[in-house]
mmCIF file of C-alpha atoms and ligand atoms in Angstrom:
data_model
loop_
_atom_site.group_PDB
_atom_site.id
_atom_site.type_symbol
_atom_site.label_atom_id
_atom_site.label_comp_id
_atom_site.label_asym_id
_atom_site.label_seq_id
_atom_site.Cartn_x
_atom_site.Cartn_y
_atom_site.Cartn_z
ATOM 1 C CA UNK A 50 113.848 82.691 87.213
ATOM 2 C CA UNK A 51 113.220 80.624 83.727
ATOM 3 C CA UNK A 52 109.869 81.277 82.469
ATOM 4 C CA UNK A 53 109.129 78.395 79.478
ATOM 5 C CA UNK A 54 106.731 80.144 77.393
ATOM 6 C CA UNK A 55 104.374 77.325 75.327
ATOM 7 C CA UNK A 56 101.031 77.513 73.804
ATOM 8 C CA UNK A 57 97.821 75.837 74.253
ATOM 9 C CA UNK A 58 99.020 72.681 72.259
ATOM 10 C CA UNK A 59 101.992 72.149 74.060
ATOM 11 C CA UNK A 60 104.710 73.937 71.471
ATOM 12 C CA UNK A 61 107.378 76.440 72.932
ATOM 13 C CA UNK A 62 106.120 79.642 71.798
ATOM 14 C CA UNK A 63 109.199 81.909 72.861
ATOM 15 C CA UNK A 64 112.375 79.664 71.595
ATOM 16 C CA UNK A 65 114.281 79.202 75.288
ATOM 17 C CA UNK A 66 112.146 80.815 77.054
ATOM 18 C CA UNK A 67 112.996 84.001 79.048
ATOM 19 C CA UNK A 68 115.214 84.843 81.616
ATOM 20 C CA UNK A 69 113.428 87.453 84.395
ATOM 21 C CA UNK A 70 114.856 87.901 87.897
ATOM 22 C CA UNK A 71 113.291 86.447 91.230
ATOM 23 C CA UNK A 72 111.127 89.877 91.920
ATOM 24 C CA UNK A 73 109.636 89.550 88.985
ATOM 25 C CA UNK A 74 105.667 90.210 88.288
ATOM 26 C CA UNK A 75 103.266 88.634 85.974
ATOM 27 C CA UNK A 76 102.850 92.333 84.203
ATOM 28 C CA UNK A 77 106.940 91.965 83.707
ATOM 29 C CA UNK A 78 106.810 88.903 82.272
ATOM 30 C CA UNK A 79 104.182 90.193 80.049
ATOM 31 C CA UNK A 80 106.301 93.374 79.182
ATOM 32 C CA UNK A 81 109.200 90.548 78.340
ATOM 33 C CA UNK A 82 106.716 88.686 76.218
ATOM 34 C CA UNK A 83 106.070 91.680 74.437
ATOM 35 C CA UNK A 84 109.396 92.703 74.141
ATOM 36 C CA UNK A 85 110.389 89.769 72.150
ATOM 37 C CA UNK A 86 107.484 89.226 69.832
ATOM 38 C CA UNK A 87 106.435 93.022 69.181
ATOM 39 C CA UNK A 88 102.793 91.735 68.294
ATOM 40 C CA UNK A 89 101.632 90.336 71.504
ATOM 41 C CA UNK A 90 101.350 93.714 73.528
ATOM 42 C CA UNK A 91 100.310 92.693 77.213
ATOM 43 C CA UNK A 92 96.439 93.261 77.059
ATOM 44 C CA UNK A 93 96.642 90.923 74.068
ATOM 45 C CA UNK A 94 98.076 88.436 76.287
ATOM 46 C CA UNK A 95 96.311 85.185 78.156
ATOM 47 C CA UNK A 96 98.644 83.617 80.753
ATOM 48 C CA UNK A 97 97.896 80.070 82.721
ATOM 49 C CA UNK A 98 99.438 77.722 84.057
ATOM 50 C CA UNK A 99 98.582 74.341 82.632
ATOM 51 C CA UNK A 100 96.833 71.765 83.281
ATOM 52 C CA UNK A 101 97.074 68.142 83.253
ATOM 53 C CA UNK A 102 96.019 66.611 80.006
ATOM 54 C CA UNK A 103 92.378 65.369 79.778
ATOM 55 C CA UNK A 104 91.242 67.462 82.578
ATOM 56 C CA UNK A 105 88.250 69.661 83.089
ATOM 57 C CA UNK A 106 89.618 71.819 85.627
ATOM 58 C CA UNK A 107 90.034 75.522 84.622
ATOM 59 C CA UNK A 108 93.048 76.790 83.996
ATOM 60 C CA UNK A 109 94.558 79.092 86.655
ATOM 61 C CA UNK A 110 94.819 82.497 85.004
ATOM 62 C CA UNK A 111 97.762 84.854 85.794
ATOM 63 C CA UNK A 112 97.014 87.991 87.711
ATOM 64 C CA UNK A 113 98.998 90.908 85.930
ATOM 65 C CA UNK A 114 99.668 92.244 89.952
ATOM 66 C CA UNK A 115 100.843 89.034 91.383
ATOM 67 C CA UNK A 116 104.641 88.028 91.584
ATOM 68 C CA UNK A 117 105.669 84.947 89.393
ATOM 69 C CA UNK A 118 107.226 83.124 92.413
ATOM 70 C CA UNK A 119 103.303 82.571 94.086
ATOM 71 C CA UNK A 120 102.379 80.423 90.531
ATOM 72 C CA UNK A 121 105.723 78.541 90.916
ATOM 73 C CA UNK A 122 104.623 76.047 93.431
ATOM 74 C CA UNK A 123 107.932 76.016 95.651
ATOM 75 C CA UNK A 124 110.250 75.089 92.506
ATOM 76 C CA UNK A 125 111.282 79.113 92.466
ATOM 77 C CA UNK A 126 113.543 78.475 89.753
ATOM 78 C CA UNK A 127 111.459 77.291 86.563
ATOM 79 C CA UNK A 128 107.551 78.501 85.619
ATOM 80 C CA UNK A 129 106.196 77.167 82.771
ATOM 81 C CA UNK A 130 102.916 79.133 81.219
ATOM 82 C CA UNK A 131 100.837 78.736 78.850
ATOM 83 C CA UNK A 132 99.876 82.035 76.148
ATOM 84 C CA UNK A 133 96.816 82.797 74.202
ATOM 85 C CA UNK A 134 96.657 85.685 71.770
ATOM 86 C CA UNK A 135 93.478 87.084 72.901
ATOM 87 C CA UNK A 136 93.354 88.840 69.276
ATOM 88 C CA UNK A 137 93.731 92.974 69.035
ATOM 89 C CA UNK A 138 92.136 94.868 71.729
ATOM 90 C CA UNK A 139 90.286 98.038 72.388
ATOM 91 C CA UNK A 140 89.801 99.545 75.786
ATOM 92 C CA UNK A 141 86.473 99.464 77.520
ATOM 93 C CA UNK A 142 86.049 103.483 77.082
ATOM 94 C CA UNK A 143 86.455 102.857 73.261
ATOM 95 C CA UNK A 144 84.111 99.340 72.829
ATOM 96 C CA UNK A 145 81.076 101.778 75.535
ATOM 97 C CA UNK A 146 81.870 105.339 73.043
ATOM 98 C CA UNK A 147 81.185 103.506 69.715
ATOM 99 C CA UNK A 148 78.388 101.311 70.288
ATOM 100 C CA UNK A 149 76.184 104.438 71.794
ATOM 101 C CA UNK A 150 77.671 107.068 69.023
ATOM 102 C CA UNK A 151 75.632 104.915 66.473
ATOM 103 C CA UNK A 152 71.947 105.351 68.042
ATOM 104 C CA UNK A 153 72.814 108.770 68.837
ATOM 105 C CA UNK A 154 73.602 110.247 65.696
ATOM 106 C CA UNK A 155 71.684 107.844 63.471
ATOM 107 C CA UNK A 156 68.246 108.486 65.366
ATOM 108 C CA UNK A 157 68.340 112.525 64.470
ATOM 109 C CA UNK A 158 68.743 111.351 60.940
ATOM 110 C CA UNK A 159 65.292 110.047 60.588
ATOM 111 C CA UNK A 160 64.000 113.124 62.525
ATOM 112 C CA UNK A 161 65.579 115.789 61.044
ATOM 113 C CA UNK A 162 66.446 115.122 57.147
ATOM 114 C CA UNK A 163 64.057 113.677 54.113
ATOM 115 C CA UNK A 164 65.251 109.870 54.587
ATOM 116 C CA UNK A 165 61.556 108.697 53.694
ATOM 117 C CA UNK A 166 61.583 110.259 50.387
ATOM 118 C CA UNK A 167 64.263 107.652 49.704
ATOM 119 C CA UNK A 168 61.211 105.046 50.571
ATOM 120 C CA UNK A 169 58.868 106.227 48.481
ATOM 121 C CA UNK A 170 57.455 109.027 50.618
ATOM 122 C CA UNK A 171 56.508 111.868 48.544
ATOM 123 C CA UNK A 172 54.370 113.903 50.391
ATOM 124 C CA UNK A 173 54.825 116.729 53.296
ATOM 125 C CA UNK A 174 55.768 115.345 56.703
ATOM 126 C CA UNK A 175 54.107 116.470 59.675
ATOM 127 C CA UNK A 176 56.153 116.367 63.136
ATOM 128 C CA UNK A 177 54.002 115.357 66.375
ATOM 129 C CA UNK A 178 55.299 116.277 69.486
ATOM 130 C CA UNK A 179 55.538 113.095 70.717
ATOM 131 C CA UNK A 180 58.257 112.733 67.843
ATOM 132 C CA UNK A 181 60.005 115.231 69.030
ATOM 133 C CA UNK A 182 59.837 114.317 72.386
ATOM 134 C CA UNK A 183 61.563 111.143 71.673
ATOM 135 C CA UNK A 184 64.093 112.454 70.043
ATOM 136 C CA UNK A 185 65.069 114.302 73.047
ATOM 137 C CA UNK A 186 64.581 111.950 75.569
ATOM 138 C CA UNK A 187 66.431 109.217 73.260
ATOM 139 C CA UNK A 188 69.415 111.318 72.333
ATOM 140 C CA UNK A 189 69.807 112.161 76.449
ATOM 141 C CA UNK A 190 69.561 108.573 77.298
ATOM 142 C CA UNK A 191 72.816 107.791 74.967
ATOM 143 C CA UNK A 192 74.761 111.172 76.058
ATOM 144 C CA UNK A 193 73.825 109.923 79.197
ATOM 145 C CA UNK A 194 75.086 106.653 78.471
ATOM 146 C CA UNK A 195 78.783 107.964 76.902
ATOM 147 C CA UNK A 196 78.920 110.471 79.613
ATOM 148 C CA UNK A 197 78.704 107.555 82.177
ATOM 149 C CA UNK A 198 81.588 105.400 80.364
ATOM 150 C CA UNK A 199 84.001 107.763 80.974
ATOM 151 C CA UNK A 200 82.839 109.814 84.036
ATOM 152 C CA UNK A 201 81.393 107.137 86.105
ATOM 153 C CA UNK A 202 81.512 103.508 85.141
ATOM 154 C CA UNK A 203 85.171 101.953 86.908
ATOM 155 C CA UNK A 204 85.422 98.544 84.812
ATOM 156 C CA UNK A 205 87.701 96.182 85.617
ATOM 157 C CA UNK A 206 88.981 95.099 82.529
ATOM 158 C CA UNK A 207 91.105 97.379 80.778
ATOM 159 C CA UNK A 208 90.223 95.800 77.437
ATOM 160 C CA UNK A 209 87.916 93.916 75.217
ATOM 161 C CA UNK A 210 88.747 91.938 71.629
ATOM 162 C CA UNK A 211 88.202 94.037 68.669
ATOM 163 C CA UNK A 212 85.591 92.184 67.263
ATOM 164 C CA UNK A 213 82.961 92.931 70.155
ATOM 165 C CA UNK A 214 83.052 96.504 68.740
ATOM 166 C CA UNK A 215 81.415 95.269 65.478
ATOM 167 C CA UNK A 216 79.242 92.834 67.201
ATOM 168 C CA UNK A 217 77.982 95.183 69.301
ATOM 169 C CA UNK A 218 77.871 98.415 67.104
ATOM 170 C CA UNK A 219 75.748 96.216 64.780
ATOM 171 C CA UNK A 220 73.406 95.471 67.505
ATOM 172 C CA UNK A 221 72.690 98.892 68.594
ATOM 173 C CA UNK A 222 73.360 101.045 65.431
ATOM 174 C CA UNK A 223 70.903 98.737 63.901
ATOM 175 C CA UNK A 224 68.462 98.790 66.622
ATOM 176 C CA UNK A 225 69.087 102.679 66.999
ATOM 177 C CA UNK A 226 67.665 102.462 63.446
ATOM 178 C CA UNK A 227 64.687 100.361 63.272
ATOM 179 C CA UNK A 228 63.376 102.224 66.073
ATOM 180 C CA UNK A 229 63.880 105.260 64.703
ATOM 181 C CA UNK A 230 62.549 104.627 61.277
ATOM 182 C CA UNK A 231 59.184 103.650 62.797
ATOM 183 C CA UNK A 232 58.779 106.358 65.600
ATOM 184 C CA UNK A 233 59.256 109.626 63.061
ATOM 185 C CA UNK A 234 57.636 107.623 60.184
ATOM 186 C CA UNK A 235 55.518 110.448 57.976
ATOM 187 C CA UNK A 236 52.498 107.731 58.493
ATOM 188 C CA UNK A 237 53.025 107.586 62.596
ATOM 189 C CA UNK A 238 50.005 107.407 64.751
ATOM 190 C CA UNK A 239 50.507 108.894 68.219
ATOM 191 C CA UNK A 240 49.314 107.834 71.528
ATOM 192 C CA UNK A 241 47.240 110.444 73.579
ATOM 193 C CA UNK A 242 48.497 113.041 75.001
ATOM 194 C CA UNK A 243 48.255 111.210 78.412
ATOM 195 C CA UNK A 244 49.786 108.127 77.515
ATOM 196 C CA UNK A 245 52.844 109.669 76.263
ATOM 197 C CA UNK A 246 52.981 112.206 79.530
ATOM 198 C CA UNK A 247 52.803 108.895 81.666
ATOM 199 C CA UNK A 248 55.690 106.767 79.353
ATOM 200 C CA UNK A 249 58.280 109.398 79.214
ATOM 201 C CA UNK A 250 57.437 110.654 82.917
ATOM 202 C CA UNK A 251 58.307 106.935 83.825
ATOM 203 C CA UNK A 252 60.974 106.545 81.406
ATOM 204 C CA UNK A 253 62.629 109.828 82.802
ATOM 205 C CA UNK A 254 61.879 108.623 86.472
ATOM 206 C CA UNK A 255 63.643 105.335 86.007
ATOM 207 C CA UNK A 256 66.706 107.353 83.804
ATOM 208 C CA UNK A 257 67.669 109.284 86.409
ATOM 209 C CA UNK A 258 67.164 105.924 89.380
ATOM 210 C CA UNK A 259 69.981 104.326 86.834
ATOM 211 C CA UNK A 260 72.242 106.889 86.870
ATOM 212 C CA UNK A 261 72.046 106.934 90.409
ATOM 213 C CA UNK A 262 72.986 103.130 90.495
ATOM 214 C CA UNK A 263 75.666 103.785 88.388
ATOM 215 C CA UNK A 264 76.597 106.036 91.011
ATOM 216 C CA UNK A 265 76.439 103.053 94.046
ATOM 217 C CA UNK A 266 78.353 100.736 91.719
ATOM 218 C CA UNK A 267 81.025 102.734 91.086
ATOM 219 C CA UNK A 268 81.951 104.386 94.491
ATOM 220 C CA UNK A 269 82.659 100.221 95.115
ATOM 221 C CA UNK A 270 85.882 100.709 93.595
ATOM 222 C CA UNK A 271 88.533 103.023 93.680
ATOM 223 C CA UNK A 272 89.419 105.236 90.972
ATOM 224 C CA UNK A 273 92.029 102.681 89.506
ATOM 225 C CA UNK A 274 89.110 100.088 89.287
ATOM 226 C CA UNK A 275 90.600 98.290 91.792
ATOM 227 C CA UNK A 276 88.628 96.710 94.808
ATOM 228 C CA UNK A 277 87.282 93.765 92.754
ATOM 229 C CA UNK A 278 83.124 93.159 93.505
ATOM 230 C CA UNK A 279 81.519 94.117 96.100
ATOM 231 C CA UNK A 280 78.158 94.074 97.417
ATOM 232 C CA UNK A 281 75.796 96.399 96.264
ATOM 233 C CA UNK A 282 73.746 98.158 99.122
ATOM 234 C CA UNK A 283 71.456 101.001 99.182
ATOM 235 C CA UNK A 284 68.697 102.567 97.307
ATOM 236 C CA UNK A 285 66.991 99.808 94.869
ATOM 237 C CA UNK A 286 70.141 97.412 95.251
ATOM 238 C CA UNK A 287 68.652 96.692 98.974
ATOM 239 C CA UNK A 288 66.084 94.439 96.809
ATOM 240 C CA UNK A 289 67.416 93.486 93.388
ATOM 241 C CA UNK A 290 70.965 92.460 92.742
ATOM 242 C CA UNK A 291 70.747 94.392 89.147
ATOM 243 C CA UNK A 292 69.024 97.357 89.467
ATOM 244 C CA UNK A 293 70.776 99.123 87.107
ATOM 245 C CA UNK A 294 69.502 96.705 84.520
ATOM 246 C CA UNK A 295 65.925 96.877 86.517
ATOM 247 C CA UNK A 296 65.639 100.653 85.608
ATOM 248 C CA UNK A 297 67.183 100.302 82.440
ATOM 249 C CA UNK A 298 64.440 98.022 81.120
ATOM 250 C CA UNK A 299 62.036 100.124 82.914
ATOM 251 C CA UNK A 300 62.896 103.397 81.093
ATOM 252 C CA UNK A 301 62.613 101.524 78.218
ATOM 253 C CA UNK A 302 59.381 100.586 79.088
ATOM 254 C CA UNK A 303 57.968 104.354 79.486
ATOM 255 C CA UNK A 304 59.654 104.721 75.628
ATOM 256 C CA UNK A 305 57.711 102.680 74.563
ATOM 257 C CA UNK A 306 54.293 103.686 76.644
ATOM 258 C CA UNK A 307 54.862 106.785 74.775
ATOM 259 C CA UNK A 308 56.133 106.161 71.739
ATOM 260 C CA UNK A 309 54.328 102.486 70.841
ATOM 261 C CA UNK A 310 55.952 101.180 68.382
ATOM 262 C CA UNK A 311 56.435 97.442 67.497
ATOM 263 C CA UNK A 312 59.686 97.950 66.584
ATOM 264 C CA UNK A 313 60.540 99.902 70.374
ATOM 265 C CA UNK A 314 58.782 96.442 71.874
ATOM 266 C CA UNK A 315 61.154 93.982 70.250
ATOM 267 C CA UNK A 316 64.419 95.947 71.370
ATOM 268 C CA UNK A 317 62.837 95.835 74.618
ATOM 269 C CA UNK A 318 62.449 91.992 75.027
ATOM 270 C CA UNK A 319 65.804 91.533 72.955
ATOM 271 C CA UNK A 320 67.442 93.711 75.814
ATOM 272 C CA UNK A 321 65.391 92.573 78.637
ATOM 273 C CA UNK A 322 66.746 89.259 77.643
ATOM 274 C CA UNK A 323 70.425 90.018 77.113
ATOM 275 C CA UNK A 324 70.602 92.161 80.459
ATOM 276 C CA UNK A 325 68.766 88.973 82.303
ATOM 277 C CA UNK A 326 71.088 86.386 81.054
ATOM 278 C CA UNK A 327 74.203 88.854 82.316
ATOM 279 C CA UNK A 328 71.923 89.615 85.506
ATOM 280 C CA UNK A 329 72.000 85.930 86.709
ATOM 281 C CA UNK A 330 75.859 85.555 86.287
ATOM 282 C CA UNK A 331 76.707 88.817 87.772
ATOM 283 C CA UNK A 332 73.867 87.234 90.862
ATOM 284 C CA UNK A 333 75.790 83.714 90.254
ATOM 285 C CA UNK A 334 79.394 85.157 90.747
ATOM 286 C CA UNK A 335 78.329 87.498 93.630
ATOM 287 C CA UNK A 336 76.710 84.891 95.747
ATOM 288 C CA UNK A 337 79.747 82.515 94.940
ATOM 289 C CA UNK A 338 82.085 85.073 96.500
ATOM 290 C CA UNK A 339 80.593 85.931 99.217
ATOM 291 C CA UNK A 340 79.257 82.169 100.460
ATOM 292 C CA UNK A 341 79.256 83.379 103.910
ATOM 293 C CA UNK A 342 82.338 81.210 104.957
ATOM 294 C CA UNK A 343 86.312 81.838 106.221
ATOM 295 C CA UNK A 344 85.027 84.952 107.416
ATOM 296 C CA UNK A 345 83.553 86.362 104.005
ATOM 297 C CA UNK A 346 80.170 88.062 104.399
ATOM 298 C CA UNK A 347 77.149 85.946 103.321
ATOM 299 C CA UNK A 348 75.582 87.487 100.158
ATOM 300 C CA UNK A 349 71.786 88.537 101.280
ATOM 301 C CA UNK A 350 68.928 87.706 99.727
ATOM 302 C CA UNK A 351 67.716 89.115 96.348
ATOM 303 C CA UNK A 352 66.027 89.350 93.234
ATOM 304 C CA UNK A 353 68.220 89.267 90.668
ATOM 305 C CA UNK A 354 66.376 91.435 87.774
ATOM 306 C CA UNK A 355 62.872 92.868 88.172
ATOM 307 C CA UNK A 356 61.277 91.796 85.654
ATOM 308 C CA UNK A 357 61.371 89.067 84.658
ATOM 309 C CA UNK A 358 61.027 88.550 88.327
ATOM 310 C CA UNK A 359 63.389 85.945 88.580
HETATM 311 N N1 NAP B 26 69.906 98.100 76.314
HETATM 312 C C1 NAP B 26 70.726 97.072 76.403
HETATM 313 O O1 NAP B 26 70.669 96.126 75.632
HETATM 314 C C2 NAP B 26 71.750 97.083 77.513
HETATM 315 C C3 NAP B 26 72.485 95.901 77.762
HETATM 316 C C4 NAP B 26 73.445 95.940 78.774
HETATM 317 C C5 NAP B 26 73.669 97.101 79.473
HETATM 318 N N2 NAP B 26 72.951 98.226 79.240
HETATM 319 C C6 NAP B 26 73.182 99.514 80.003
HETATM 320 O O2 NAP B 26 74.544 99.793 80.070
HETATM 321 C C7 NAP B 26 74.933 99.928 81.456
HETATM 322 C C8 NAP B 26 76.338 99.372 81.615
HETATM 323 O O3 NAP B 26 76.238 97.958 81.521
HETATM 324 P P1 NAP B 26 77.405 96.934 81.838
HETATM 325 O O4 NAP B 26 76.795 95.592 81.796
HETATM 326 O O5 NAP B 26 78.557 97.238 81.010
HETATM 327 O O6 NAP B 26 77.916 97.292 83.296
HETATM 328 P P2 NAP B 26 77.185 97.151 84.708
HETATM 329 O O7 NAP B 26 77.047 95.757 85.109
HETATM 330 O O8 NAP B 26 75.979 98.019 84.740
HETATM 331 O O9 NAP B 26 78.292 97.805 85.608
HETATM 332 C C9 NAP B 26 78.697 99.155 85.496
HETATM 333 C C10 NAP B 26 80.056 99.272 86.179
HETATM 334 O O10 NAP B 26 79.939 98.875 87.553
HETATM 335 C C11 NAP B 26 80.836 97.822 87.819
HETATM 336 N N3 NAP B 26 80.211 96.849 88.736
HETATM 337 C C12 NAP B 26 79.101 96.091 88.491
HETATM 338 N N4 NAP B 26 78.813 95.318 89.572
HETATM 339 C C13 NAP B 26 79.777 95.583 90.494
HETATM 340 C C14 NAP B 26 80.028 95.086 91.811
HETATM 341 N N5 NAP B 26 79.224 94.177 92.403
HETATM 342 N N6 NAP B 26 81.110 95.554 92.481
HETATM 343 C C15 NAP B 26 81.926 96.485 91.898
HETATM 344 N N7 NAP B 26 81.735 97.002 90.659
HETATM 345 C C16 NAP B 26 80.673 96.550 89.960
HETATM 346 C C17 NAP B 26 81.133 97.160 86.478
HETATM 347 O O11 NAP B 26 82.388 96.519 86.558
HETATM 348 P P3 NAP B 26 82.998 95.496 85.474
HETATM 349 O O12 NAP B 26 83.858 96.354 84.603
HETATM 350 O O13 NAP B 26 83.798 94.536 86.282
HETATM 351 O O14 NAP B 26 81.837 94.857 84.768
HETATM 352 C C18 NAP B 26 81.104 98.353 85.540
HETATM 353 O O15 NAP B 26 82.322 99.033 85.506
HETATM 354 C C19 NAP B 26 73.866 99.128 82.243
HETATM 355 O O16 NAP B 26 73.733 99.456 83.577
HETATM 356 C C20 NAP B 26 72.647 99.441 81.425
HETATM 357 O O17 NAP B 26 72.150 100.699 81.809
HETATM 358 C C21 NAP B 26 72.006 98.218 78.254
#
C-alpha cells in the first residue's frame, strides 16, 4: 500500500511517500515515519486523514491499533494522511512525578530551615502544632499523589507535550510555595485546637474516599490502559460523575479549616475551578458515549462535581 505523507497545508512531507505492505497498522506506519525522519518518533506523531477544504468537520484521527486498510475507504491501494509534530513528549508517569515533587519538597523548606530570615525575620521562631501537622498531612497528600501515578492511575495516553511539564510545575511548585510561606510564617496565628481537629479529620476522611476512587477508576481498565471509558459505579460515583475531584476539593477544604490561610483559600477556588471545568467534559464525553442508543447503555443521572453543585 502507498501511504502519501503531507502536512497540514497540503505539502508532501515524506518526498514519495512510503511503501508499507497490505497488513500494515497505523503504529507501522508510524514506525516507517520515524524511520525516515529520525525526529518524529511515533508519540510525537498526529495522523488524520484530511478533510475537505473549508470544512468544520474534525479531522478523523488515526488509531495507533487499527490497520491502514479500514482509513482507506475501499481504494486499498493509496492512503493519503495528514502529520502534525505534536512537539517533544514526556510520558504521563513523568508530566504526574514532577509537578507533585515540587510541593513536596519545597513545603518542608519553609518548615524546617531559616527561609524567613531571608525576609527580614530576625527573631526566634516558634513551631505550633498545627504547623506541624500540616506539614505531615501535606507531604502525605503528594506521596500519596506520586504513589498513585505509578501504582494506580491507568491513563490512556502514553504521552503529553513537553511544555505541560513547565506549565504545570509552575502552577503547583508555585502554589506549593505560597501556601507554605504563609502556614509556617514565624507571625502565624492558629485556629483552636478544635477547628484544626475538625479540618484535618475531614481533610484525612475525604484523602483516603479519593484514593479509594482512584481505586474504582482504575480497575475500569486493564493493566495496559486499555478498555477506553467506562462508567463509573459504586461508592460516591453512584451520585457524582467526579468524585475523585469531589473529595479532592473536599480535603482541601479540611486544609484549610485547619490551617486558615488566605493563601490555602485561593488554591482552593483556583483548583475547584480547574477540576470543574475538566469535570464537565469528562460528564460531557461520558454521557456522549453512552447516549443510550445501538445497544450502548444510557449514561445515568448525575452530578457532575459536588461543589459547585453543578
Ligand atoms: N489540585 C488540583 O488542582 C488538581 C487538579 C486536577 C487533578 N487533581 C488530582 O489529581 C488526580 C488525577 O487527576 P487527573 O485529572 O489526571 O485524572 P482523573 O480524571 O482523576 O483520572 C485518574 C485515572 O482514571 C482514568 N479515568 C478517569 N475516568 C475514567 C473512566 N470513566 N473510565 C476509565 N478510566 C477513567 C483516567 O484516564 P485518562 O488517562 O484517560 O484521563 C486516569 O488514568 C485527581 O483525581 C485529583 O485528585 C488535582
Amino acid at each position: 500500500m502507498k501511504v502519501n505523507i503531507v502536512s497540514r497545508s497540503g505539502r508532501e512531507f515524506i518526498k514519495g511517500g512510503l511503501e508499507l505492505n497490505d497488513s500494515a497498522t497505523v503504529a507501522d506506519l508510524q514506525e516507517a515515519i520515524h524511520k525516515r525522519t529520525k525526529k518524529f518518533y511515533p508519540s510525537r506523531q498526529r495522523l488524520t486523514l484530511p478533510v475537505q477544504p473549508g470544512s468544520k468537520e474534525r479531522p478523523v484521527v488515526l488509531h495507533y491499533k487499527k490497520s491502514l486498510k479500514e482509513y482507506s475507504d475501499g481504494n486499498q491501494n493509496t492512503l493519503t494522511v495528514v502529520f502534525k509534530d505534536l512537539g517533544p513528549q514526556v510520558s504521563y508517569r513523568t508530566l504526574f512525578f514532577f509537578e507533585y515533587l515540587g510541593p513536596l519538597l519545597l513545603y518542608p523548606v519553609f518548615y524546617y530551615f531559616p527561609v524567613y530570615q531571608f525576609f527580614g525575620y530576625k527573631g526566634e521562631r516558634v513551631i505550633h502544632p498545627v504547623q506541624t501537622y500540616a506539614l505531615y498531612y501535606w507531604c502525605f497528600h503528594y506521596f500519596k499523589r506520586i504513589m498513585e501515578t505509578f501504582f494506580v492511575h491507568r491513563f490512556s495516553h502514553a504521552t503529553s507535550p513537553l511544555s505541560n511539564v513547565f506549565r504545570n510545575c509552575a502552577y503547583y511548585w508555585t502554589f506549593g510555595s505560597y501556601i507554605a510561606y504563609y502556614v509556617n510564617h514565624p507571625l502565624y496565628t492558629p485556629v483552636s485546637d478544635l477547628q484544626m481537629k475538625i479540618g484535618f479529620g475531614f481533610g484525612i476522611v475525604c484523602q483516603l474516599a479519593n484514593f479509594y476512587c482512584h481505586i474504582i477508576l482504575k480497575n475500569l481498565r486493564s493493566a495496559d490502559g486499555s478498555g477506553g471509558y467506562q462508567i463509573p459505579h459504586g461508592f460516591l460515583f453512584n451520585i457524582v460523575t467526579c468524585a475523585n475531584y469531589t473529595t479532592e476539593i473536599y480535603q482541601w477544604l479540611g486544609f484549610n479549616i485547619a490551617t486558615q490561610t488566605v493563601a490555602g483559600y485561593v488554591f482552593l477556588v483556583v483548583a475547584t475551578s480547574i477540576m470543574t471545568n475538566w469535570a464537565l467534559a469528562k460528564h460531557r464525553r461520558l454521557r456522549k458515549l453512552f447516549d443510550g442508543k445501538d445497544g450502548r447503555p444510557k449514561y445515568p443521572r448525575r452530578w457532575v462535581i459536588l461543589p459547585p453543585f453543578l
